[in-house]
Amino acid sequence: MLQKYRSVCTGILTIALSLVLVDLAGAADPSLNYVRPRGGQRGTEVSLTFIGARLSDAVEILSYKKGFEFKEIKANPKNANICTAIVKIAPDCDLGEHTFQVRTKSGVSDYKTFWVGQFPEVAEKEPNSEFETPQPIELNQTVTGVIQNEDVDHFVVTAKKGQRISAEIEGVRLATTLFDPYLAILDEKRFELKAEDDLPLLRNDSAISVIAPADGKYTILVRDSSYGGNGAAFYRLHVGTYPRPTAVYPAGGQLASKQKVTFKGNTVDNLAQEFQLPDKPNDEFELFAADAGGSAPSGNVFRLFPHGNSMEQEPNNEFKLASPAALPNAFNGIIEKEGDIDYFKFQGKKGQTLEIECYARRVRSPLDPVMYLYNAKSQRVASNDDSRGPDSYFRYKFPADGEYFLSITDHLKRGGVDFVYRVEMLPVSPSLELGIPRNARYSQERQRIVVAKGNRFAVVVSAKRTNFGGEIVLDSSNLPKGIKMVAEPMAANLTTMPVVFEAAADAAVEGELIALKGRHADPNQKIEGVFKNRADLVRVRNNQLLWMKDVAQIPVTVVEELPFKLDIVEPKAPLARSGSMQLKVVVTRKEGFDEPITLQFPFRPPGVGASSRVTIPKGKNEAFYPLNANSKAEIKKWKVFVIGSANVGGNAWVSSQLANLEVSDSFVDLQLARTAVEQGKETEIICKVNMKNPFEGDAKIKLVGLPPKVTTEDISFNKESKELIFKVKTDPASPQGRHKSLFCQVEIPMNGETVVHTTGRTELRIDKPLPPKKDEPAKPKVVAKKAEPKKEAPPKRLTRLEQLRLEAQKRLESGTK
């Protein structure tokens, strides 16, 4: 129960309804807050309203699954933030959650969800807040309603003795706000037959079933678990005679096979059914229980596995009774009562490494599993709790052939008929998953490919390699016509890569959902993966994610021409380690467009830093993007891009080309000697030159970090220089003390540009002048003999040690310490 949480949710109704009419000539970057109604009955036509921002030029509704035909897509003449469409839902459309996005002529919205049910729908009608005044409904109907603050809704049905009454609610799952529903079924005397909050099968939503003990009327009560609610707390309540099991056993089966399963829990007593399983993996696959009373409104999560099943055989709660199992089958069981523990025995092979993974919470079981692995002597050799959230996982290399035991129990020693689990053991194998890193917290911003005609758009693609290394290449074979992808292979030591998409000037304004695929650069490795994305739909305090939606496709679309285009002026000189650069970016504007353009530098090679953003001011055509490289920046010729946004009736994005940026080693390394000087006097700082990267011509060095009232002059040098000397002048008012922040800035001309980097650090100590000696007699004047003038040799430069000795001698002579 989430009694004290309030909503932090995308698509809040009150925000959506407050949107006002705006002028969207040349609109861009549409957004979608939610779809109304939140669901519909399959086999019917439903009028949908899409509420968000900048939707006036909507041309298509994208659906991630089949079963929908959209027509009559229209703008709202009074509100450009709304569009409508008629959807025809196929009779065989999958029940449950679906995903829609709005494609406009100028962009693609966020994706939001829509729910499909099997029953005719009826709207909630007030007053129904009291037990004495419930709203009458029929069995096998879906009620669509809303819970206001402290609201309680009551619905009454008529049932016969022995008849099943089931109720399932979609609340949090509708993802419009935090609505944590509580369900109860009451008899005519107001006795609560059953109540539920936060069913593990449905996460924070609820479902209950009872068998009517007598002919009569039964009331279904709906409220927020903490008596909250608001104008966005929508729900869909399915009331009927259908089975609503809380578990399916086994919770997985072999791909492309027929699998017999048993549904359990919530008045369903061992309902057996057989299903034909698909031949390809599907992370969202579910099985729907059905009997003479109908079909469950939502499915039970079901794992698809390359191998068969080994089932537990009770009793198996100690080593000597362990259920025999054979690898590579999955081990399946139920922790049926409090304190229960299940043991399996199997044969392990010497040198074999297996990933041993328990699925319980991830198949919506209430079990919090703990696994232990034992050898033939019953000695524990491995264990785990919660490595996969509440589920357990570990990797183990078998040291010898022989018999091994695996035990599973609940962390709190609980149990029940629906405490289902399965353990899958597979050899370590490689896998690849692509994504786009978040550009804004909890947002879908730039998680789709939207390219203006004759322009470019870019993203940073991430790769999650598991159990392998090497370069990754992207597959561009299924891009829509008119769009080209420009990308180099992702280096083996990187997890991100820059990718630019270009649209031809005559490309059609169209789009589609595609599976963005990547693979190992070596085709013999046969390692492939696809893009996946997650939308954070409902969050609560402390950013706890309550409901999300994962998809495995990405929209790629061409939109109308935009009035600006970006280009990087490729630098002719490198960015040196410990150096900086001003990367020039120019904009080509269409006549009449002078809006400011905000630039970002999303892909940063290892060791390269950049400002978070730079603005090309209103009416200007260029800007310089500051870049820097640390002392360990990876030396390589990199591909980079700049992406920019401007207000074109909304945020519109374009990118530069994929440009070259070379990162090089620093050119020179200076070793600066420490020195000391009295206030008002001069000294020298000696620089030993280590030429690391020879260059042509003369370069310049600046001594940076001098304290106030201390000066020196820049020094010119070339590739032949071995030693350099800074003449440092102080003032009587120069600050006394040790100044440790001195370093050199090197400026090297190259190809008409300047390479700038820093090197060397040293310390300058400034002392007060020594006081005169006390009572020292005046020295007699000495008359010098006239002699022939001699050419004096330059004074010998003292080492730092010699300087310190001389200073000590002077202090002794002056009587000071």
PDB file of C-alpha atoms in Angstrom, residues 37 92 139 146 217 307 543 571 618:
ATOM      1  CA  PRO A  37     -10.737   7.274 -23.058  1.00  0.00           C
ATOM      2  CA  ASP A  92      -8.879 -10.562 -32.086  1.00  0.00           C
ATOM      3  CA  LEU A 139     -21.842  -9.051 -14.748  1.00  0.00           C
ATOM      4  CA  VAL A 146     -12.648   8.327 -11.630  1.00  0.00           C
ATOM      5  CA  LYS A 217     -26.862  -8.884  -4.530  1.00  0.00           C
ATOM      6  CA  HIS A 307      14.666 -25.981 -23.362  1.00  0.00           C
ATOM      7  CA  ASN A 543      11.557   8.799  -7.487  1.00  0.00           C
ATOM      8  CA  PRO A 571      39.242  22.089 -37.153  1.00  0.00           C
ATOM      9  CA  LYS A 618      19.267  35.964 -32.173  1.00  0.00           C
TER      10      LYS A 618
END
